Coordinates of C-alpha atoms and ligand atoms in Angstrom, one line a residue:
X900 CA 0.0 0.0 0.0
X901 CA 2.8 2.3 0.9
X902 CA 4.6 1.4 -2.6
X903 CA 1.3 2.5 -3.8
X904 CA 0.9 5.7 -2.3
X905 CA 4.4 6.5 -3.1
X906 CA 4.1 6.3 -7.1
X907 CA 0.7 7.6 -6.7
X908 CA 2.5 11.1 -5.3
X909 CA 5.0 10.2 -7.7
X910 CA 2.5 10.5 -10.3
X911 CA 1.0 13.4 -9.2
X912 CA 4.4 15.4 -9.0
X913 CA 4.7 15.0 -12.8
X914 CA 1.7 15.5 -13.8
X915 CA 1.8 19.2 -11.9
X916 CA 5.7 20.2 -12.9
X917 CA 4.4 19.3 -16.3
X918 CA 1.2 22.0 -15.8
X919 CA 3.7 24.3 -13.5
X920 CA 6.7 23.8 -16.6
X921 CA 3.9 25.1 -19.5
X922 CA 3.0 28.2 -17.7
X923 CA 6.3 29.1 -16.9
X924 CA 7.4 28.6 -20.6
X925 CA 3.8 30.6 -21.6
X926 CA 4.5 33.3 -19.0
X927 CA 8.2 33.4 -20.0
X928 CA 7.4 33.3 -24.0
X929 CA 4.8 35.8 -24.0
X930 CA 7.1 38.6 -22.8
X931 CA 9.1 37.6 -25.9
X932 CA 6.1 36.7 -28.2
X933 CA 5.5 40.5 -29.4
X934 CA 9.6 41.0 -30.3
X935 CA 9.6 37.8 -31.9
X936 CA 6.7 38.4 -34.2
X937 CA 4.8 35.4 -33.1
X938 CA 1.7 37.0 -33.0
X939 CA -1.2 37.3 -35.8
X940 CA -4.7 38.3 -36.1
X941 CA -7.5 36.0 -37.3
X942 CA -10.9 37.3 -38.2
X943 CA -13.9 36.0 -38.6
X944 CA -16.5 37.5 -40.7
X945 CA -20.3 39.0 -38.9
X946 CA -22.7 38.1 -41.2
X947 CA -26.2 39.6 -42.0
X948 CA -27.8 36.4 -41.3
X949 CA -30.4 36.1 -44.4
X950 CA -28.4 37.6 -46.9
X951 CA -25.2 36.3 -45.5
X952 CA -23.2 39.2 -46.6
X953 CA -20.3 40.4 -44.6
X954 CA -20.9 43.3 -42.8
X955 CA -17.5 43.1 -40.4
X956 CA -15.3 41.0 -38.7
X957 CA -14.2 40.3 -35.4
X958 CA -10.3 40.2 -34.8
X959 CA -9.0 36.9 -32.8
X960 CA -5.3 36.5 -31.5
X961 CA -3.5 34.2 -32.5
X962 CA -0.1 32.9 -31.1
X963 CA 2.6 30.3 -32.2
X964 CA 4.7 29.5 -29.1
X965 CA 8.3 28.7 -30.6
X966 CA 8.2 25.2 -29.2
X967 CA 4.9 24.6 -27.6
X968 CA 3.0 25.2 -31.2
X969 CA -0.2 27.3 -30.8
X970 CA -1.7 28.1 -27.9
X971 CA -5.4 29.0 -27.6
X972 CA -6.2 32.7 -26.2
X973 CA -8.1 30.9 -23.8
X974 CA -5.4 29.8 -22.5
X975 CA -2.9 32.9 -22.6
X976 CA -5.2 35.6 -22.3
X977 CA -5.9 34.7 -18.8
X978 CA -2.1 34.9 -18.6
X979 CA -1.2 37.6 -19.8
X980 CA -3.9 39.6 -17.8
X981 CA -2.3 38.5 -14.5
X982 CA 1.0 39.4 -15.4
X983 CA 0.0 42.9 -17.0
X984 CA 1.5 41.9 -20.7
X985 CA -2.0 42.1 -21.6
X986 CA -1.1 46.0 -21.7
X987 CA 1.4 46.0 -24.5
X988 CA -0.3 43.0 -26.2
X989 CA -4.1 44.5 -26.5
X990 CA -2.3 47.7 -28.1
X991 CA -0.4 45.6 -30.7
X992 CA -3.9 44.1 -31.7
X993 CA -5.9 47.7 -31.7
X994 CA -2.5 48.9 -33.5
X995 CA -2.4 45.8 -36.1
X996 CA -6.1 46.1 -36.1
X997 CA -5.9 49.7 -37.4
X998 CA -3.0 49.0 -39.5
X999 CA -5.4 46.3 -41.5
X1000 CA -8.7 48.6 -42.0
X1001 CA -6.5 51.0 -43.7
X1002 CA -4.3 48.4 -46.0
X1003 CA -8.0 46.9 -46.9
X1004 CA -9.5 50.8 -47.2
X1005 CA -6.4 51.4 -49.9
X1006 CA -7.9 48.2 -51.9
X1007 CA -11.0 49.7 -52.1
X1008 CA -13.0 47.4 -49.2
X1009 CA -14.6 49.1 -46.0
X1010 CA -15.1 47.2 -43.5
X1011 CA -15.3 47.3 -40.1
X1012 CA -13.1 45.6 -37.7
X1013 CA -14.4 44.3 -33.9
X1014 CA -11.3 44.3 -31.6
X1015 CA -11.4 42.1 -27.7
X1016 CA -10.2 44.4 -25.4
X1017 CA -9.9 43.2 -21.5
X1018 CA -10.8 45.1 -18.4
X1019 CA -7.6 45.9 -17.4
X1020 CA -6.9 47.2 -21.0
X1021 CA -9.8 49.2 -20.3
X1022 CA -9.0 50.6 -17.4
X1023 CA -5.9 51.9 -18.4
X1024 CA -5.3 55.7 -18.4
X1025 CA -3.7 55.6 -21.8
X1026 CA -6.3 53.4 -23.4
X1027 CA -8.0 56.1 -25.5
X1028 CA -4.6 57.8 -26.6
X1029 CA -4.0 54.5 -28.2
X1030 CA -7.1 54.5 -29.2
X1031 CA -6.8 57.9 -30.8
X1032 CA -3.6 57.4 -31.8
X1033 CA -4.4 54.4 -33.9
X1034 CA -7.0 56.0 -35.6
X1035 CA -5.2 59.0 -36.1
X1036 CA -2.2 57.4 -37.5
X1037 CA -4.4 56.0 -40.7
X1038 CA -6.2 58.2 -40.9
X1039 CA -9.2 56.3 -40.3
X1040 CA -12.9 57.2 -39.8
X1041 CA -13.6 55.7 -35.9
X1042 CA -16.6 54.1 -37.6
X1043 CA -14.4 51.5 -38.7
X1044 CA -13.0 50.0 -35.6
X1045 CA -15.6 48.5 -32.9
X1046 CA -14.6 47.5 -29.5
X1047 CA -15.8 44.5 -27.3
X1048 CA -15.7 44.7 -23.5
X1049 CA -16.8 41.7 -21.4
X1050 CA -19.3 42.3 -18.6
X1051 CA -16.6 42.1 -16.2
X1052 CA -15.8 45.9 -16.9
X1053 CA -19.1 46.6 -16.3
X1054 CA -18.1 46.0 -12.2
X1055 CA -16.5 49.6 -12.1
X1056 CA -19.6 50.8 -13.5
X1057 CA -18.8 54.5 -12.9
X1058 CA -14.6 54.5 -14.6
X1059 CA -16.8 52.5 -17.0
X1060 CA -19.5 55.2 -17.8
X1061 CA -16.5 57.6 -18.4
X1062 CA -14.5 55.7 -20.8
X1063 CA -17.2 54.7 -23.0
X1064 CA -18.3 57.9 -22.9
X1065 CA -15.2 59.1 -24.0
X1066 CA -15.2 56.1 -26.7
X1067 CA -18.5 57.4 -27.7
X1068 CA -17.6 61.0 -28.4
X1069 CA -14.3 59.5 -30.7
X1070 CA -17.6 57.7 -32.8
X1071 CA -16.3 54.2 -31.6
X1072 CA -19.1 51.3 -31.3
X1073 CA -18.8 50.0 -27.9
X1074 CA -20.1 45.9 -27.8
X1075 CA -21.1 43.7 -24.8
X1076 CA -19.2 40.9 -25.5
X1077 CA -20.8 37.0 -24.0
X1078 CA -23.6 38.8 -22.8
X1079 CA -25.7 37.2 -20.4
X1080 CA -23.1 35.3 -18.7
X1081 CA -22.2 37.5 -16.3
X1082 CA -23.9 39.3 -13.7
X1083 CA -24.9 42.9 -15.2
X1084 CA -28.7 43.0 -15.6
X1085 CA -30.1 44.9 -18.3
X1086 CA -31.1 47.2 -16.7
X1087 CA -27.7 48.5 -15.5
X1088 CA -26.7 48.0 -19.1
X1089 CA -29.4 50.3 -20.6
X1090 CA -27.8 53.2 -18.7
X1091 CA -24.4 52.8 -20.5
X1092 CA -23.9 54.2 -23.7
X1093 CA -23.3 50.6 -25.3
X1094 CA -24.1 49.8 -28.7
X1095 CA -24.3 46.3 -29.3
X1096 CA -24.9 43.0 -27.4
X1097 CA -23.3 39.8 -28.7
X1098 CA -25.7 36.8 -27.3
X1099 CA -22.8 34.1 -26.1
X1100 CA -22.2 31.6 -28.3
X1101 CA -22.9 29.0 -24.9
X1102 CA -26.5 30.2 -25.4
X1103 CA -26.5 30.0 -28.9
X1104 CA -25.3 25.9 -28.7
X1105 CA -28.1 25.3 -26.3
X1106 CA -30.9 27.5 -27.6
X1107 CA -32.5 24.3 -29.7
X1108 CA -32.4 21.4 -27.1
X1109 CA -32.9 23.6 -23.8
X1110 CA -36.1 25.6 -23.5
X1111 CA -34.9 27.6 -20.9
X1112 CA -31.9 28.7 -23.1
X1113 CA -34.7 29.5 -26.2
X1114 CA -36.6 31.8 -23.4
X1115 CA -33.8 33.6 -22.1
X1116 CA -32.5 34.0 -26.0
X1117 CA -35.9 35.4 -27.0
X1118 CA -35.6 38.0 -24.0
X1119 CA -32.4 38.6 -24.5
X1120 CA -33.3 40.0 -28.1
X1121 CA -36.6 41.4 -27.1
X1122 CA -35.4 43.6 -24.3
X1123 CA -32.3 44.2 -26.1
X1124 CA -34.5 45.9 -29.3
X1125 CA -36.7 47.7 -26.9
X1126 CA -33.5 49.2 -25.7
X1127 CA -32.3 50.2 -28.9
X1128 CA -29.2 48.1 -28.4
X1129 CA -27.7 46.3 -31.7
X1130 CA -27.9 42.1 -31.3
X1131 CA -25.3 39.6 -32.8
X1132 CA -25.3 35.9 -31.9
X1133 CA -22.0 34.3 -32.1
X1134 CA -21.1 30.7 -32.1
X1135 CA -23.5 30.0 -34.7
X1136 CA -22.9 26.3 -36.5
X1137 CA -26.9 25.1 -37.5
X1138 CA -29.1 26.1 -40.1
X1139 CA -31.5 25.7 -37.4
X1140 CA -29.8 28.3 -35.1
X1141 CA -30.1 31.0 -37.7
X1142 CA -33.2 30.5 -38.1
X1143 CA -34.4 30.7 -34.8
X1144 CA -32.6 33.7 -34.2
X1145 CA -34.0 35.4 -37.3
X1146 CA -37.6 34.4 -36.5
X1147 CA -36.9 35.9 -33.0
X1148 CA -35.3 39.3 -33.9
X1149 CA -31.5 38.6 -34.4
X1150 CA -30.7 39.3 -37.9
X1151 CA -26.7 39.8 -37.5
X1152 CA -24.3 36.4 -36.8
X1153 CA -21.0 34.9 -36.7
X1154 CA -20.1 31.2 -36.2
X1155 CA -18.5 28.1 -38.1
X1156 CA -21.7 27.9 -39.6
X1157 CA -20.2 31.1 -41.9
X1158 CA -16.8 30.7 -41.4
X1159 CA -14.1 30.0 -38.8
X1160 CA -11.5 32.6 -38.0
X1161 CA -9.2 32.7 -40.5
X1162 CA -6.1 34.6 -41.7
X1163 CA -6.0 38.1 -43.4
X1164 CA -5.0 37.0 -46.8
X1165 CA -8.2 34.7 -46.8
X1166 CA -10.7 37.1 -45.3
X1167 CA -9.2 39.6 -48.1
X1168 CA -10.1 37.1 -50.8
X1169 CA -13.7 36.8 -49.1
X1170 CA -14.0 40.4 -48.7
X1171 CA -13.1 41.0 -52.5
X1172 CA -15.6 38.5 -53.8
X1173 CA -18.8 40.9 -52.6
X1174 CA -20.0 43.7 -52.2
X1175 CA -19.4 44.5 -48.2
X1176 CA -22.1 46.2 -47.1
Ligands
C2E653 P1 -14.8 35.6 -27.7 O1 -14.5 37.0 -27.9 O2 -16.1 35.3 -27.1 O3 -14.7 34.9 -29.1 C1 -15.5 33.8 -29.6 C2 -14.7 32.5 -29.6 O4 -15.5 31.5 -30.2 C3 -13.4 32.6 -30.5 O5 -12.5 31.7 -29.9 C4 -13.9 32.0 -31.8 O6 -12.9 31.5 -32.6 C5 -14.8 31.0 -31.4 N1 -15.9 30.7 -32.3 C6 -16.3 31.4 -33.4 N2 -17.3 30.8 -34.0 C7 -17.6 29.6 -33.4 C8 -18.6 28.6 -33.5 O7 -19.4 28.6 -34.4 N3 -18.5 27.6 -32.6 C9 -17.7 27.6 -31.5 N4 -17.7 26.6 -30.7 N5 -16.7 28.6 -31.4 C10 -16.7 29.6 -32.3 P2 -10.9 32.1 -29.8 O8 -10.5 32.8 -31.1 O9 -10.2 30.9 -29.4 O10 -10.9 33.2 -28.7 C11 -11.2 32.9 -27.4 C12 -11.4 34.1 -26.5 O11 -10.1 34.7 -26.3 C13 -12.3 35.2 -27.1 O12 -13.7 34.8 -26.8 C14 -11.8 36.4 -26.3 O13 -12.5 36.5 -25.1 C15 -10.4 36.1 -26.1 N6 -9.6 36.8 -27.1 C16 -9.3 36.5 -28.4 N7 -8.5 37.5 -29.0 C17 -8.4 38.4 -28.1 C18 -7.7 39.7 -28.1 O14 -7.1 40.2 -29.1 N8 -7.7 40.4 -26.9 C19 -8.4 39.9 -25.8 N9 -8.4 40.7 -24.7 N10 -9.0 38.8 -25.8 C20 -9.0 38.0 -26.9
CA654 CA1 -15.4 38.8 -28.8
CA655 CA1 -18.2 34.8 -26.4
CA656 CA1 -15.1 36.0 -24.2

């Protein structure tokens, strides 16, 4: 038994230096990652969901670790927001992000590009001089970028108020990114100069088997509409899914259903083929 219990902590030591190794080397490579280039942008296209035409994309980070391959942003972001590289990192993607409206602008497509940006990002008191910046810098129209904030900001509600406030006088679209799986009520929400809400894709995946899912889905986009907020459903993957969400008042969607997240030179080609609305 003792035998046992020994290879049994044995085990377990592995197991955890091996966990305990691969954040050390994700911590450690991440403060190299934006030197090194190892960093791109996906995006995903937001569809009008009966015509299916483009009418934006959402920006997705992407990173090659030099020897542990890719690593999901699931994964790093976390990461990087607890060791404040999420600072430098979130302005590369709002910079790169900027960079690509204009190269696409100078082909003659105009498009709009949603960009993640974290709480702490957020809160940062040079966030809109990037912002400004970055617009400034090619010469772009703030109509062109979007931003989406995760309810989590919502928890300094009155910094919050400020800076999209601030956002809103720039002309920036402000989004509610995996709304409805936090704790902000509508109600809060409706008092913030917010745009759009994004329905999370968890809802989206349950909405057809789970008729508590379909109810809260339905209010979701019936308060949302009263308010005059804007509604996207992400995580879309049925024919059935688009559907529903049309019947019930959604008409704008993103999901593998369209198209995964893919590189810049594809989304150019997919962006060249039609008229973007
Ligand atoms: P999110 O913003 O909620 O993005 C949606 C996630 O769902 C993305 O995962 C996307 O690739 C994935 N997705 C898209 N369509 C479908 C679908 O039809 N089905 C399913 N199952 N998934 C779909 P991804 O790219 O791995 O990003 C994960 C999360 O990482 C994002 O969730 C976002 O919170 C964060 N993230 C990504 N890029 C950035 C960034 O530049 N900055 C910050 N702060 N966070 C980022
Ligand atoms: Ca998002
Ligand atoms: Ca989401
Ligand atoms: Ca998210």
């Amino acid at each position: 038994a003792q035998k046992n219990g020994y290879n049994n902590y044995q085990f377990f030591v592995r197991e955890d230096n091996t966990v305990h190794d691969r954040k050390i080397k994700i911590e450690q490579g991440l403060k190299k990652a934006l030197h090194n280039n190892e960093f791109e942008l996906y995006y995903q296209p937001q569809v009008h969901l009966k015509s299916r035409r483009i009418v934006g994309v959402e920006a997705l980070l992407r990173w090659k670790h030099p020897e542990l391959g890719n690593i999901s942003p699931y994964e790093f972001i976390p990461v990087a927001e607890n060791t404040g590289m999420i600072i430098p990192i979130g302005k590369w993607v709002i910079q790169e992000a900027c960079r690509q409206i204009k190269l696409w602008q100078s082909a003659g497509i105009r498009i709009k590009i949603a960009v993640n940006v974290s709480a702490l990002q957020f809160e940062d008191h040079q966030f809109i001089e990037l912002v400004n910046e970055s617009l400034s810098q090619n010469l772009l129209p703030p109509k062109y970028l979007e931003l989406e904030i995760t309810e989590s900001v919502m928890q300094k509600i009155n910094q919050s108020f400020a800076i999209i406030g601030k956002l809103k006088n720039i002309g920036i679209k402000v989004s509610i990114d995996d709304f409805g799986t936090g704790y902000s009520s509508l109600s809060v929400l409706s008092n913030l100069p917010i745009d759009v809400i994004k329905i999370d894709k968890s809802f989206v995946s349950k909405m057809m088997t789970d008729e508590n899912t379909a109810s809260l889905v339905k209010t979701i986009i019936e308060m949302g509409s009263n308010l005059n907020f804007g509604l996207i459903a992400e995580g879309i993957e049925t024919e059935e899914q688009a559907e529903f969400l049309m019947q019930n008042g959604c008409h704008l969607g993103q999901g593998y259903l369209y198209s995964p997240p893919i590189t810049k030179e594809e989304i150019g080609k997919l962006l060249n083929k039609e008229n973007v609305v």
